[in-house]
Short mmCIF file of N, CA and C and ligand atoms in Angstrom, two decimals:
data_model
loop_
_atom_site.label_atom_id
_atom_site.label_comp_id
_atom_site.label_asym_id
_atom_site.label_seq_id
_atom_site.Cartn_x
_atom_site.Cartn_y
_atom_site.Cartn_z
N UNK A 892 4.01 -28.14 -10.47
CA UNK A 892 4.53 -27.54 -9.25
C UNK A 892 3.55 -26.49 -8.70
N UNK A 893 3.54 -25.75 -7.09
CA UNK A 893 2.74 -25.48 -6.80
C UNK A 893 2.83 -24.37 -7.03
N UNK A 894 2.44 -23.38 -7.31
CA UNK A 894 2.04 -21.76 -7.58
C UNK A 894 1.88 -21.04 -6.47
N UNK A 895 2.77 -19.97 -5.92
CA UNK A 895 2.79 -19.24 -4.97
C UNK A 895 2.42 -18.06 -5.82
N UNK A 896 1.32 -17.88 -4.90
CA UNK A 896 0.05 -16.13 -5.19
C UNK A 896 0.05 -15.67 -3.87
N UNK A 897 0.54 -14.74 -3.82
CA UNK A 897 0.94 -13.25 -3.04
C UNK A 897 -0.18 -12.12 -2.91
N UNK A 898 -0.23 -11.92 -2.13
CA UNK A 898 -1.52 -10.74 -1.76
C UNK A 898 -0.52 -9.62 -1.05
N UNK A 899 0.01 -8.70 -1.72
CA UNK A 899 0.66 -7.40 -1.14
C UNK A 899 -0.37 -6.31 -0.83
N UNK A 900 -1.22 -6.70 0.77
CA UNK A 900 -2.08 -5.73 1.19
C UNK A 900 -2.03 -4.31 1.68
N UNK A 901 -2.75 -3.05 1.32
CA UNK A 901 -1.99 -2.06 2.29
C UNK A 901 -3.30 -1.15 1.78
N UNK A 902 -2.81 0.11 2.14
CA UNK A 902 -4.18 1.31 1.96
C UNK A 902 -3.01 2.21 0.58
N UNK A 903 -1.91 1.95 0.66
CA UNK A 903 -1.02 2.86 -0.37
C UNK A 903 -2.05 4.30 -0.85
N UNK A 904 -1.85 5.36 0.42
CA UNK A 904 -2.33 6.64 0.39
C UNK A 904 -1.61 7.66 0.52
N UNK A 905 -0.31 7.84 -0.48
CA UNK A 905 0.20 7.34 -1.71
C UNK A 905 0.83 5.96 -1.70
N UNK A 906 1.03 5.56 -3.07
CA UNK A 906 2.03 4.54 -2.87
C UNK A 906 3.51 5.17 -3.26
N UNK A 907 4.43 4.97 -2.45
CA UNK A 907 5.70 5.56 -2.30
C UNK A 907 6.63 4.70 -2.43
N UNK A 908 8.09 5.45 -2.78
CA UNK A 908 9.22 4.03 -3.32
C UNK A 908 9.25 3.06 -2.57
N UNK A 909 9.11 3.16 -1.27
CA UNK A 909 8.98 2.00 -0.38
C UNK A 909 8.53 0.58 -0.41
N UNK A 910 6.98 0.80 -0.76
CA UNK A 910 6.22 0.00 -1.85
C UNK A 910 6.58 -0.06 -2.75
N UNK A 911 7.41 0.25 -3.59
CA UNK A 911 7.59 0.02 -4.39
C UNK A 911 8.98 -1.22 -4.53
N UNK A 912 9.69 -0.61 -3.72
CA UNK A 912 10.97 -1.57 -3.72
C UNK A 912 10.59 -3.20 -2.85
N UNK A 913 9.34 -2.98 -2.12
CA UNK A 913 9.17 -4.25 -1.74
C UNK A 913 8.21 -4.95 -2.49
N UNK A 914 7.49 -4.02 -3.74
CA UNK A 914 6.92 -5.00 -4.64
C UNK A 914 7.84 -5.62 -5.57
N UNK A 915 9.09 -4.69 -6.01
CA UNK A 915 10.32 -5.51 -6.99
C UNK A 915 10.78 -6.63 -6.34
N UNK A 916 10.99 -6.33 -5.04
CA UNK A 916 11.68 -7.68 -3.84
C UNK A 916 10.51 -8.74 -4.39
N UNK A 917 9.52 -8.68 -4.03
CA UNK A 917 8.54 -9.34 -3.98
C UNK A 917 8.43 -10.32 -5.26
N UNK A 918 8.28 -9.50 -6.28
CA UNK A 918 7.93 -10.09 -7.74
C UNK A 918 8.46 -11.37 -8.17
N UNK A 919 10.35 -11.48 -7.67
CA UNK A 919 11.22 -12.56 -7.52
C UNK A 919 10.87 -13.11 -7.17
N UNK A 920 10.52 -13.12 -5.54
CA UNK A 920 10.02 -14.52 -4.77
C UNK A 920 8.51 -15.16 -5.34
N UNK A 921 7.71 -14.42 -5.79
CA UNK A 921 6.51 -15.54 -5.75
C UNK A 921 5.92 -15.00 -7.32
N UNK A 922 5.40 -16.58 -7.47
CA UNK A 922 5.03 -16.67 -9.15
C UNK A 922 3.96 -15.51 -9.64
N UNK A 923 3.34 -15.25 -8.48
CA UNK A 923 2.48 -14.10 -8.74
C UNK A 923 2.13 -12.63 -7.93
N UNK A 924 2.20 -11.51 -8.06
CA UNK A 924 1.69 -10.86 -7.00
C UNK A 924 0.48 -10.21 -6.97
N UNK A 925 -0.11 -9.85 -5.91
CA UNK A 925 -1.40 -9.02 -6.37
C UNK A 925 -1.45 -8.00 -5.23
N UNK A 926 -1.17 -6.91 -6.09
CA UNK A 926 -1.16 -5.66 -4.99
C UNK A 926 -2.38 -5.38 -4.59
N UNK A 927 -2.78 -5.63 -3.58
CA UNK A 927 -4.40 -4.77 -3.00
C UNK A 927 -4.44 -4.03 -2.42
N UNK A 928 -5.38 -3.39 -2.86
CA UNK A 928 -5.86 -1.85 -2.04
C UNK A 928 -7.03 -2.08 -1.26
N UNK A 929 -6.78 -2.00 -0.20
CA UNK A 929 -7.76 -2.30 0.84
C UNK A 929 -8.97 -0.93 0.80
N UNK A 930 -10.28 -1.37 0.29
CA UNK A 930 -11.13 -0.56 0.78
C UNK A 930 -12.25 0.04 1.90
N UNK A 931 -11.90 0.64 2.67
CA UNK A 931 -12.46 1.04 4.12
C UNK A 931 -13.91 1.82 3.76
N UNK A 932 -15.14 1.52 3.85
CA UNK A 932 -16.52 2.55 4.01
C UNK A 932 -16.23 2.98 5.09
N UNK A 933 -15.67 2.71 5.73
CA UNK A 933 -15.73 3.37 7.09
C UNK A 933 -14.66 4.79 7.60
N UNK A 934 -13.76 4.72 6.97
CA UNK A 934 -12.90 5.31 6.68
C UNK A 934 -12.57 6.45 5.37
N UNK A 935 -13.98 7.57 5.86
CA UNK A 935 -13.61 8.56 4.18
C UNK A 935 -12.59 9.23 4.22
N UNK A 936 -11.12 9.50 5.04
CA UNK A 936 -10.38 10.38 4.70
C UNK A 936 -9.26 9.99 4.01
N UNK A 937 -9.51 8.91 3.31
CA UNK A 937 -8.37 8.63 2.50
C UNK A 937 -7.82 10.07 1.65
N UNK A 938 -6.13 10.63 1.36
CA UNK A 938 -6.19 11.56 0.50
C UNK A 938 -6.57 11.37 -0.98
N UNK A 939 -6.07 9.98 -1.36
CA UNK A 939 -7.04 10.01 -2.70
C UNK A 939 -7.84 8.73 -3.00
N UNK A 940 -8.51 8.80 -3.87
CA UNK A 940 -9.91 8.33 -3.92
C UNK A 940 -8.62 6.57 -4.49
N UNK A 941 -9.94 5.78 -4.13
CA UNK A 941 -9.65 4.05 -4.14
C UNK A 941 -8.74 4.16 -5.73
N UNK A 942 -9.86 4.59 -6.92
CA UNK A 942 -9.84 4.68 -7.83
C UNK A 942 -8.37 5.58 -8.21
N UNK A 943 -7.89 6.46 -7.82
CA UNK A 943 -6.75 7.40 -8.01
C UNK A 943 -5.52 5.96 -7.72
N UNK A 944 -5.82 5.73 -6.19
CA UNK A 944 -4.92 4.85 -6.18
C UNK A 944 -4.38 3.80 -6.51
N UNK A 945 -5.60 2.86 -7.18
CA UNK A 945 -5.61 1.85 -8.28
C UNK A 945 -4.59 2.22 -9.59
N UNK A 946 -4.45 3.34 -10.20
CA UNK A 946 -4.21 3.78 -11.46
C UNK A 946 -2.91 4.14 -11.25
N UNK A 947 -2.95 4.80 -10.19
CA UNK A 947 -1.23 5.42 -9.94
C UNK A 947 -0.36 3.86 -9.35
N UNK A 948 -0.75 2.53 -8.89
CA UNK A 948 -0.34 1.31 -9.24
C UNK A 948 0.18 1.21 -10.22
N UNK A 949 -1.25 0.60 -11.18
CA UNK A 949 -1.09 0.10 -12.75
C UNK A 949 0.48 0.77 -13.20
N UNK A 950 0.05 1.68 -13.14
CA UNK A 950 1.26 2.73 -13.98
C UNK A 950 2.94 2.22 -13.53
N UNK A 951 2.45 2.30 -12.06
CA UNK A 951 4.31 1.93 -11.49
C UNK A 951 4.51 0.61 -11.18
N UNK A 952 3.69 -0.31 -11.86
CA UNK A 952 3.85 -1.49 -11.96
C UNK A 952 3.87 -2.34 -13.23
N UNK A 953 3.79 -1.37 -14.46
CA UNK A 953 3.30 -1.83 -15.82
C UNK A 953 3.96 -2.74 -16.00
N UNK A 954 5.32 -2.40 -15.83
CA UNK A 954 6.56 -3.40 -16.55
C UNK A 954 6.85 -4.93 -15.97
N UNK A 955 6.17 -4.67 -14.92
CA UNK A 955 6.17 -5.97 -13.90
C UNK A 955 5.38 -7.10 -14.41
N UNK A 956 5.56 -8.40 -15.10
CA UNK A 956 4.69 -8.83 -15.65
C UNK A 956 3.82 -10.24 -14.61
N UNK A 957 4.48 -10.53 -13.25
CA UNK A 957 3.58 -11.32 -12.97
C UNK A 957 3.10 -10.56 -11.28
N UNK A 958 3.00 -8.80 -11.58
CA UNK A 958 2.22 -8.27 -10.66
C UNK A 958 1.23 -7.61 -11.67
N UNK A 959 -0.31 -7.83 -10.42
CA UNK A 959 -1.27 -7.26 -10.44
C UNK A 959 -1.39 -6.22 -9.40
N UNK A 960 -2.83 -5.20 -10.27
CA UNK A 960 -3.49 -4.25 -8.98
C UNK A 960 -4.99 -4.57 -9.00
N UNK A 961 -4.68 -4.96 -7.73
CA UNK A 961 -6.57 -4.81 -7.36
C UNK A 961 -6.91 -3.90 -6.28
N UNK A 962 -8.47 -3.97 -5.72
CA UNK A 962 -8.75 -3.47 -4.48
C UNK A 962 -9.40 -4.48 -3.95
N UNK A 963 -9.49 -4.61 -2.88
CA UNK A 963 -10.49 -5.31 -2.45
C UNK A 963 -11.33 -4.69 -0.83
N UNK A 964 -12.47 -5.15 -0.33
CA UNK A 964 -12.91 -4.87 0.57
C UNK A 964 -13.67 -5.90 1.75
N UNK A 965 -13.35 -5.80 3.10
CA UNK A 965 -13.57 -6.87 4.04
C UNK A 965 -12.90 -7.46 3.93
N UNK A 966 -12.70 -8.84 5.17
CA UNK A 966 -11.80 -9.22 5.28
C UNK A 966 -10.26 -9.77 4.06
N UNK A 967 -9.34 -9.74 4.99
CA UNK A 967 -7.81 -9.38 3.83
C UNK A 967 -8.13 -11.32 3.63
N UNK A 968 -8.24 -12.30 4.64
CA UNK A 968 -8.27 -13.50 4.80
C UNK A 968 -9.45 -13.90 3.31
N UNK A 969 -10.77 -13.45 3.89
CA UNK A 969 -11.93 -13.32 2.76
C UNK A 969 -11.29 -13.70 1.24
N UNK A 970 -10.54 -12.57 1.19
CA UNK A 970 -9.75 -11.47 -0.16
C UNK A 970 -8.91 -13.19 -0.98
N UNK A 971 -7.91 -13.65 0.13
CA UNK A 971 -6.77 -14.80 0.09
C UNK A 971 -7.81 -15.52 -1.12
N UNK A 972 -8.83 -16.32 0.05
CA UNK A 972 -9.45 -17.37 -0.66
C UNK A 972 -10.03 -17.24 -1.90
N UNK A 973 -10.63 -15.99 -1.85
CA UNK A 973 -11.14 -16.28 -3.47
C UNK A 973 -10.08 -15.79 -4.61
N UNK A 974 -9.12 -15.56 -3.92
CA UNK A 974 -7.73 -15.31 -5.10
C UNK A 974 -7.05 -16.50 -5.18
N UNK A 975 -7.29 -17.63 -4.46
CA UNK A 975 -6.73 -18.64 -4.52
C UNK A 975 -5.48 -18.34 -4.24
N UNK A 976 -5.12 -17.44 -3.19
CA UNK A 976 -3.55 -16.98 -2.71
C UNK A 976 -2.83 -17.66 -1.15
N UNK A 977 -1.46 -18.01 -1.75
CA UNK A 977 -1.03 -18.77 0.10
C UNK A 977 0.19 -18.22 0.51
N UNK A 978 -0.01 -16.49 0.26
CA UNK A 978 0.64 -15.67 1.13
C UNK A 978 0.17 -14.27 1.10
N UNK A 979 0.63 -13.54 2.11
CA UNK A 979 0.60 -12.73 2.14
C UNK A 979 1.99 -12.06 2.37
N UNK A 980 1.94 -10.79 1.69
CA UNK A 980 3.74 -9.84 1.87
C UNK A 980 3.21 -8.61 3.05
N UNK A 981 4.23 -8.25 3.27
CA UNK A 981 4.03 -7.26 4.50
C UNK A 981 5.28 -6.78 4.46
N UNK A 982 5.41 -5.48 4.62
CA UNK A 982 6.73 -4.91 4.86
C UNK A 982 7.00 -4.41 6.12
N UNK A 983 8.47 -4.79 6.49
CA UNK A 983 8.69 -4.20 7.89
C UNK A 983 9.85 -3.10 7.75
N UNK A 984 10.14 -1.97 8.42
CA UNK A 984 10.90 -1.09 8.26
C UNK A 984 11.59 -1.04 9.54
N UNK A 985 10.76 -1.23 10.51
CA UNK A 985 11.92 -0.99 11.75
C UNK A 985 11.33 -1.66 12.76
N UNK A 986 11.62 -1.45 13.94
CA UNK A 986 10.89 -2.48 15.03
C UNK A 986 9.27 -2.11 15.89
N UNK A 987 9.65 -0.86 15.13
CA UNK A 987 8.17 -0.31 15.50
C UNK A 987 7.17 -0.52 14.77
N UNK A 988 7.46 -1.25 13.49
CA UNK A 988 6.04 -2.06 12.91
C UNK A 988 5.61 -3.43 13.46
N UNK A 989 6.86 -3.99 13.81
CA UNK A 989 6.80 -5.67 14.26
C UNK A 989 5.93 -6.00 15.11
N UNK A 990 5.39 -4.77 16.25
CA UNK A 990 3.94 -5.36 16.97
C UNK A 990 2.84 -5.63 16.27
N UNK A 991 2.55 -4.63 15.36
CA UNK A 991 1.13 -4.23 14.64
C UNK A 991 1.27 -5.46 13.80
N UNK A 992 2.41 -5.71 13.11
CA UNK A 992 2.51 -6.71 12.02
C UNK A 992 2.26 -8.42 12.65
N UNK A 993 2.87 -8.42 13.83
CA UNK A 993 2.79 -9.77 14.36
C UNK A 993 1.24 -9.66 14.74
N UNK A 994 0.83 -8.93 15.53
CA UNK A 994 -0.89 -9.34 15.64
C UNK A 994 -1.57 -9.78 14.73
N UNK A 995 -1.03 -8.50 13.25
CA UNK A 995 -2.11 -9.25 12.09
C UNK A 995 -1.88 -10.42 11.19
N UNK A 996 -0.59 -10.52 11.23
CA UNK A 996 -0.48 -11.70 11.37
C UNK A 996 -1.23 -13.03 12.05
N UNK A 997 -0.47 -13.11 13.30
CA UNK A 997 -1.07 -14.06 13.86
C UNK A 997 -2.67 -14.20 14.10
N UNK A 998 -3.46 -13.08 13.64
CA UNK A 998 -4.85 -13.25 13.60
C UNK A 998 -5.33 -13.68 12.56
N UNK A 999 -4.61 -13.68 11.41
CA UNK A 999 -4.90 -13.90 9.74
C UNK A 999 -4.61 -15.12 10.15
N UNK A 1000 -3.36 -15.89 10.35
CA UNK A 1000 -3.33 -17.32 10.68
C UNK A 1000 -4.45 -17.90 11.50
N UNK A 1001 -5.16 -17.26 12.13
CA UNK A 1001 -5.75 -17.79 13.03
C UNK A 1001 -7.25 -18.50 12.23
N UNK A 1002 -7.63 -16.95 11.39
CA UNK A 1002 -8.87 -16.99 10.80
C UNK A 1002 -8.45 -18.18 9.70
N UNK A 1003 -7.67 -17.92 9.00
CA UNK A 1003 -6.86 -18.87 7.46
C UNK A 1003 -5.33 -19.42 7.64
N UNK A 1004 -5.50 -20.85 8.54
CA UNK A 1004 -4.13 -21.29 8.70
C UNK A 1004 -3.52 -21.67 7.23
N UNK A 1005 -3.91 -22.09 5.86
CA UNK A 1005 -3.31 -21.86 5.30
C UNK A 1005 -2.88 -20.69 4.38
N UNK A 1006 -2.75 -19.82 4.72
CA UNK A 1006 -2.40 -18.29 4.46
C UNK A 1006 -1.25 -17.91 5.26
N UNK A 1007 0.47 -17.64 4.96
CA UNK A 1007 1.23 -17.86 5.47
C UNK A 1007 1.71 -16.46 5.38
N UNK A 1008 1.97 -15.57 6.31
CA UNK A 1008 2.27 -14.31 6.05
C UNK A 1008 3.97 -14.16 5.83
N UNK A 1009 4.17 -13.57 4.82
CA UNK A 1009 5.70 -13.34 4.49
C UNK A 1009 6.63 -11.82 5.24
N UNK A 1010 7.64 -11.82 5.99
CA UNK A 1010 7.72 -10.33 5.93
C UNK A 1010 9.31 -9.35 5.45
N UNK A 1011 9.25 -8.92 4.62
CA UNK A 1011 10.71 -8.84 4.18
C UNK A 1011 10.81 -7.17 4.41
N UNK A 1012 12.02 -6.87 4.12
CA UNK A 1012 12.57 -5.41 4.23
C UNK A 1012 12.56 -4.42 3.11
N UNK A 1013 12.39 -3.43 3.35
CA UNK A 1013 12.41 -2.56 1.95
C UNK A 1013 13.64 -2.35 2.30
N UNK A 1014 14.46 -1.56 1.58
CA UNK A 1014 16.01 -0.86 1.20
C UNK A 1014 16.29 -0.05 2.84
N UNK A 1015 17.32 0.00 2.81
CA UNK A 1015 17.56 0.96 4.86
C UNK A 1015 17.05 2.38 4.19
N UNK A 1016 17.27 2.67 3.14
CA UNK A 1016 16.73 4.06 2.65
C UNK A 1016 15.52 4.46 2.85
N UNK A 1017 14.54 3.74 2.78
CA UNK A 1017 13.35 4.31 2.82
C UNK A 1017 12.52 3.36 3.97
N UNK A 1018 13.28 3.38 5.24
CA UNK A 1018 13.16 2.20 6.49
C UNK A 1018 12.52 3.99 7.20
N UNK A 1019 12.30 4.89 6.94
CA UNK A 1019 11.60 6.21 7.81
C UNK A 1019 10.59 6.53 6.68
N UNK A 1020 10.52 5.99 5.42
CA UNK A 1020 9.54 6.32 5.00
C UNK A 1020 7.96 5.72 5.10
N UNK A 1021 6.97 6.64 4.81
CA UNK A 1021 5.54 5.78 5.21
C UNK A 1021 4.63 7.02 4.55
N UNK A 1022 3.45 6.30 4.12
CA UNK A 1022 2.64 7.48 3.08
C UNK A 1022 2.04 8.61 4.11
N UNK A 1023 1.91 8.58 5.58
CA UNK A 1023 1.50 9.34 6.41
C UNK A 1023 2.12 10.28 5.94
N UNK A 1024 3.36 10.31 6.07
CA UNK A 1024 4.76 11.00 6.16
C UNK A 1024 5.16 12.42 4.83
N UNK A 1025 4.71 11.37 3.87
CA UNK A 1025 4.91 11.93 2.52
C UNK A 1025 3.74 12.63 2.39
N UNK A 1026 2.28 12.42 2.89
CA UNK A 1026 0.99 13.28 2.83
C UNK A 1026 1.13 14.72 3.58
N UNK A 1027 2.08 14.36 4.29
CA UNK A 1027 2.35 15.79 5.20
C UNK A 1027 3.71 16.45 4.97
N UNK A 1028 4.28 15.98 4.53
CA UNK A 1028 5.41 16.72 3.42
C UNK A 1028 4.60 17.68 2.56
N UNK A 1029 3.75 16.74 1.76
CA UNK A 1029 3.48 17.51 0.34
C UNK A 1029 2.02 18.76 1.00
N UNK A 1030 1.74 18.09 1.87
CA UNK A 1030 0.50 19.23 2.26
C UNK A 1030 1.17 20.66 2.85
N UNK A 1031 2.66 20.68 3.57
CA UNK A 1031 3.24 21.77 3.40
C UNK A 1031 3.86 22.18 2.19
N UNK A 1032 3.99 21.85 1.61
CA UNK A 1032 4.83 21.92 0.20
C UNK A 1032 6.24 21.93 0.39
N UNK A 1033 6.60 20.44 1.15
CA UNK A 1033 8.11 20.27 1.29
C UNK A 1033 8.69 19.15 0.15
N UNK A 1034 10.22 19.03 -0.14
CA UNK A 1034 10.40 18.21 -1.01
C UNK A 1034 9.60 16.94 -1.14
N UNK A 1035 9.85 16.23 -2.29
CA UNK A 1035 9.03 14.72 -1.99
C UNK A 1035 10.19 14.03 -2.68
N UNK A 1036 11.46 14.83 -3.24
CA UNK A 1036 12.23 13.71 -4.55
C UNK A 1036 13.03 12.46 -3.55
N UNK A 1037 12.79 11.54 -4.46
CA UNK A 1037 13.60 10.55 -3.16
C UNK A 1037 12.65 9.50 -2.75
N UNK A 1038 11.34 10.21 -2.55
CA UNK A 1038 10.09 9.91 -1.58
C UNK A 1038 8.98 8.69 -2.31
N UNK A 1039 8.80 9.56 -3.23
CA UNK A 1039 7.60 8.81 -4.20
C UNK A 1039 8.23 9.59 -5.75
N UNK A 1040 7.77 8.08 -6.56
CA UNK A 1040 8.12 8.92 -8.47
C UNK A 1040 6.93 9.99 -8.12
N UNK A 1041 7.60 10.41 -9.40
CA UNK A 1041 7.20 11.45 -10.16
C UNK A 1041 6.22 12.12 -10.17
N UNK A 1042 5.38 10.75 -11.06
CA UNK A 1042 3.87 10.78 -11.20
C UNK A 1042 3.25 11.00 -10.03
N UNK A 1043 3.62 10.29 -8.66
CA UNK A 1043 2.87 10.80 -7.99
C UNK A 1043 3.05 11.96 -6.88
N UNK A 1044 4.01 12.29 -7.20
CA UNK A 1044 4.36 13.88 -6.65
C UNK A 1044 3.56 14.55 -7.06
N UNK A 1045 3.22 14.48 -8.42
CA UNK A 1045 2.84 15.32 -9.07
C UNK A 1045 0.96 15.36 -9.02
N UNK A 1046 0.29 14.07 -8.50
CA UNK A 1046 -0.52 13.76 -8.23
C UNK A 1046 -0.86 14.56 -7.01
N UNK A 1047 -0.11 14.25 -6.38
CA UNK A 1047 0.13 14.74 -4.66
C UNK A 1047 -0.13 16.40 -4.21
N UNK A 1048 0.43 17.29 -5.68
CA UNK A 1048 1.22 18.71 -5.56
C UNK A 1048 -0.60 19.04 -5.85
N UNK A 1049 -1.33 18.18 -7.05
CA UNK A 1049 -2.22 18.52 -7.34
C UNK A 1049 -3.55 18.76 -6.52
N UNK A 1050 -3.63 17.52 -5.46
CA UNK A 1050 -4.51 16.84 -4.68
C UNK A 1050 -4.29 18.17 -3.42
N UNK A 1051 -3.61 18.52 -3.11
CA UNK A 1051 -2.82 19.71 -2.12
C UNK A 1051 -3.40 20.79 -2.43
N UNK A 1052 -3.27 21.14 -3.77
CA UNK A 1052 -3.71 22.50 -4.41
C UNK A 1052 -5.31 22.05 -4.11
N UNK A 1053 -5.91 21.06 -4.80
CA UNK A 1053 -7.38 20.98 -4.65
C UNK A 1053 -7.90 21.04 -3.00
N UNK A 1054 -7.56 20.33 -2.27
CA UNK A 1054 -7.97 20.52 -1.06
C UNK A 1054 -8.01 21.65 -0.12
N UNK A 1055 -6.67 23.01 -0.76
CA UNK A 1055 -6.47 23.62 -0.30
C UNK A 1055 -7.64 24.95 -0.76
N UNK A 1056 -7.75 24.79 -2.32
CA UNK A 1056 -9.41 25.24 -2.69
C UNK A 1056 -10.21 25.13 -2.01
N UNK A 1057 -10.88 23.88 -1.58
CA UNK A 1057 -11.74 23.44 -0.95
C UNK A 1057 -11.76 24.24 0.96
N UNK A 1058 -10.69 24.29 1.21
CA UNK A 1058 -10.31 25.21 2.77
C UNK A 1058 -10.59 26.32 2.34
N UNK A 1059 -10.18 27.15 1.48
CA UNK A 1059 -10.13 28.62 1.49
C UNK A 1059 -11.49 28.85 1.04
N UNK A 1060 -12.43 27.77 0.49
CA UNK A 1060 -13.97 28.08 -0.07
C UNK A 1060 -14.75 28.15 1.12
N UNK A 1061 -14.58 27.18 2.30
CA UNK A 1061 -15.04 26.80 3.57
C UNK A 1061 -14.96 28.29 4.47
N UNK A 1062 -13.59 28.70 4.60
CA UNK A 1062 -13.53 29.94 5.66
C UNK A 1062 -13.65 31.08 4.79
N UNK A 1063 -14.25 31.43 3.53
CA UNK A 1063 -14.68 32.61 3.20
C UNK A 1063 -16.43 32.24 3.43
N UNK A 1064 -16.90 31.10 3.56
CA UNK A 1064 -18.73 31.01 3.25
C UNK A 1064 -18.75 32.13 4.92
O1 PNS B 1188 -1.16 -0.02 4.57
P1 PNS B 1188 -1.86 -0.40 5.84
O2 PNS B 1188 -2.86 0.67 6.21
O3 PNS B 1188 -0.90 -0.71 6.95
O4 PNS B 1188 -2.68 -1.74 5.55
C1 PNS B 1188 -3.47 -2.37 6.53
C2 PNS B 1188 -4.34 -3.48 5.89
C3 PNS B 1188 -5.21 -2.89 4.80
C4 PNS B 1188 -3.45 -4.54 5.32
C5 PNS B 1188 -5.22 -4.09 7.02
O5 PNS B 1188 -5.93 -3.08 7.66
C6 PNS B 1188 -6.20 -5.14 6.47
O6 PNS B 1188 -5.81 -6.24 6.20
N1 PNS B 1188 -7.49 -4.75 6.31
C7 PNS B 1188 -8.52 -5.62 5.81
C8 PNS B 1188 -9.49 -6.02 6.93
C9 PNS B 1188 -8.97 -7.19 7.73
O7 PNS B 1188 -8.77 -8.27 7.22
N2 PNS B 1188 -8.76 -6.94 9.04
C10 PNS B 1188 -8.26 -7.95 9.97
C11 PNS B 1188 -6.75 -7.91 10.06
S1 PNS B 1188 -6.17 -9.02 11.29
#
């Protein structure tokens, strides 16, 4: 029978329950998943490094046994073929993703018609959440419980404190 491989693409800068509940959704439907972390050169302001975000995956995905974490870089279509993958997951939260999502969509079909984009719902709970969101929570130092585990609150509280070093080193030079 045929093997459905899943490419769950995103920048997860953090990855937050959100992602998370649509990688558990996910895991059910297809024989395999592979979370990717999309890597941008072009793009240095990620808050944490490719590598941070790779690990803080692994971790909240251990128990999951037919998801993976990767990264990958250039095209997401590129990425499909040499994973030998014939979907892609995408999460939608409200109707204000459904433009952005249908373009890339329908452009991924365009480039790789057999690459079939999937798009399912995370929980109504976390349908306002998004890692923008939670980066600017924690950069004021507002709650995060609810938001993202633990680990990466705690990642987050850290990454905050360091950057905020890094400001106060800048306006004393
Ligand atoms: O979590 P994000 O930032 O919404 O994820 C966007 C992502 C990484 C899935 C998208 O930017 C992407 O697929 N990038 C890879 C480059 C690519 O294939 N671009 C053409 C998309 S039509």
């Amino acid at each position: 029978m045929k093997q459905i491989i899943a490419i769950y693409p995103g920048s997860f800068d953090p990855v937050t329950n959100g992602h998370l509940d649509l990688i558990h959704r996910g895991c059910k439907l297809f024989d395999r998943l592979i979370v990717a972390i999309a890597r941008n050169p072009e793009k240095d302001s990620s808050f944490f490094s490719l590598e941070e975000r790779v690990a803080m995956l692994q971790v909240m995905t251990a128990e999951l046994e037919n998801v993976s974490v990767d990264a990958f870089e250039g095209l997401l279509m590129t990425y499909c073929i040499e994973k030998h993958a014939n979907a892609v997951l995408r999460g939608i939260r409200a109707v204000s993703d459904y433009e952005f999502e249908l373009q890339m969509a329908l452009m991924n079909r365009k480039m790789e018609p057999s690459v079939e984009t999937v798009f399912m719902m995370p929980a109504e709970k976390y349908s306002y959440l998004s890692s923008r969101i939670v980066r600017e929570i924690a950069s004021f130092g507002g709650p995060l419980n609810g938001l993202v585990p633990e680990l990466v609150e705690q990642h987050l509280r850290r990454r905050v404190s360091e950057l905020r070093g890094t400001i106060s080193e800048i306006s004393t030079k």
